[in-house]
Phi, psi and omega in degrees: 000127183282174186297323182296320179292320176298317180299318180293319181295323180278352180078023180268151176278172172281111185268005180303128180065011179229022184295336179297331176298320179290317182296316180296321178296320181293314182293314180301312183290328177297315178295318178299318178296326178299316186275336188307313181293344184251010192301332176254316184298330179302314182287328176298315183284319186276315184271349178071024179263163175276169186299321181297316179298316180297315179301318179296316180298317180293324178293318178296317177301318179297319179296318178297318180298325180297328184298327181267000186304303184300329185284346175295331178298324177299318178294319179300316181289333183272315184258351179100146184293326180296314179293324179293320178298317179295318179297319180297325178290321177296319178298319180288331173300310180298320183293316180290329172295323177293330177302334182296336181248012184287136177208010180225156183302311184294330179293321177297318179300309185295314185287320179295328176297319177295315180301312184288327173297319177298319176300312183294333177280326186293316189294312175295324177297318180296317179297316179293323179295321178298318178297316182295323184275325192244346179092156182295325185291344181258004187304308185301319182291318180291320178296319179292317179297317178301320179296317180295313180299317182291326177296314179295315181298318179296319178296316178295319179297319179297319179294317179295326179301317179299321179294315182295315181297326181289348183282341180161183187293335180272003184300320182294322178293324177297319179298315179298318179297318179294324177294318176300319180296322181297320177294322179295319179298316179297319179300316180295315180300320181285318186286332178272358177264103188301318181301321179286322185295329184260009178298151181217155177264356182276160180279352181080007181248132178272159176289168181301143180063018176070019183284141169270097194298156176298327178300314183293321179293327180297324171054257186298328179298323178295320180295315182289346176270355181275092187296316177302321179296317179298325175295322177294319177299317178298317179293324177293327177296317178292321177294326177296323175299316178298316183295327182274350189296325184296320181300321183279313193268334184299310178300321181293316181292319179298319179292328181283318187270334180220067188298335180279342182267074183295341180277351189295315180303316179299319179295316182291323174294326177294320176300315178301310182295319180296317180293324178299324179280314187287327185263009182300317183302304178301322181296315181297316180298322178293318179299318181292333185269354185228170180282149179302320182295321179293320181291325177294322176297323177294319180295323177297316180297321180290317174304312183299320178297320177295316179296319179297322179295318175300317186295323184265002178299124184286146178266069186239001181073176177080204188278332187300312178299324180295315179294321180295317179292327175296318177296319180297316179295322179297315178296316178301315182297323176300319175293322181292329177298326186269319195297301189301309180295323183291324180295322178290320179299317179299317180297316181292332174291327182277341188281144168285142188305315186280356178241018185303316180300319180294316178300313182293324180290319176296319178296327178301333177301329181299321177284318184297314179296318180297324177298327182284317190263334190296310184303311182293320183295312182290320178296321178296318177296320180295322179296330179284311179204129188296337180261349184297316181299327179292323177295317178297320179294324175296319176296323177298318178298317180297317179295320180297316180300317179296318179298320180295321177300314180296322185285327191248004185295330179240030187289129171234126180304140177285185177308132185302138176286130183293148180254000000 
């Protein structure tokens, strides 16, 4: 079997002349993985604050970052997604270097707001850049490959972080410095890659008589007036809650249903990660062969099946709860394989070419808002009743399915995004 057939079977894109996309994803995720285990503890140790203060400061910073989210799309459309991705990395380089001297509450708020704004700017810019560099027909494969590379890189970074921190008292500062360095490397890789630097979200066609139309100047107003798209953003926000639920609820549920199996959360997360890698090929081929709306409905059904399995898992000890939770994680993972790449594909199908950055940035809010509210909301529901969050998630799936039906029943793709 030749390389092209293996690549197709595994669901990988053609990476010829596009290897920098893989390298940047690997470097970025390695640095992120380094800092991830210390994201709260670093400030507790360095700034001398308690966990509650740090959590409040980071939450306020996240809220401030959300305010600028939609306007990043304007920058993406004006300066190009490649330059915006590089700029977001430079901002995060400076912010993580500033973390080395943080020692006050307001400093954590200000710097974390810059970091999170950079995060929120990078993802829509990266999605638009992939379309510009690789074409629409390769979207699912590149999004899936990026997810796989980033999962592996984040895991390796987290493991390496533990080793570095164990070397001595300066280990945490070294980790922060290395994360800043990773963002700087990605910025250099993108900015010195001419093809990425000159990418654009416009179709390259001017309006009649060379006019810069009022529609184009209106920009964000046009996006916010697109009601079907806003319904998709709302459904994506609910789906993001579903996607984030496992991180919050799996350790809690495993401890509640199988308290003696302290190894179970790690095993189930390993099952999740392994299936995401091994089943990528079949998932990508299915995504390419079907409509985005149909595949998103399938992912909702799979999420719901997983949540229902968690909810009805008996609290009887022994092997049955372990097998039931393994089945639940498998169903959830099947939904997770489909949902993230397909949701971005649906948004890019709905977007006007010259407003692609704005569409993607508004959609990014669905993830950003969910990141802020989901952990506390689900943990609070679980503290009230261990089965209540799963019931709420099932209701969330039902609401998401209804919103998607309303949003896509008369969907016609907008002007094709240029490749």
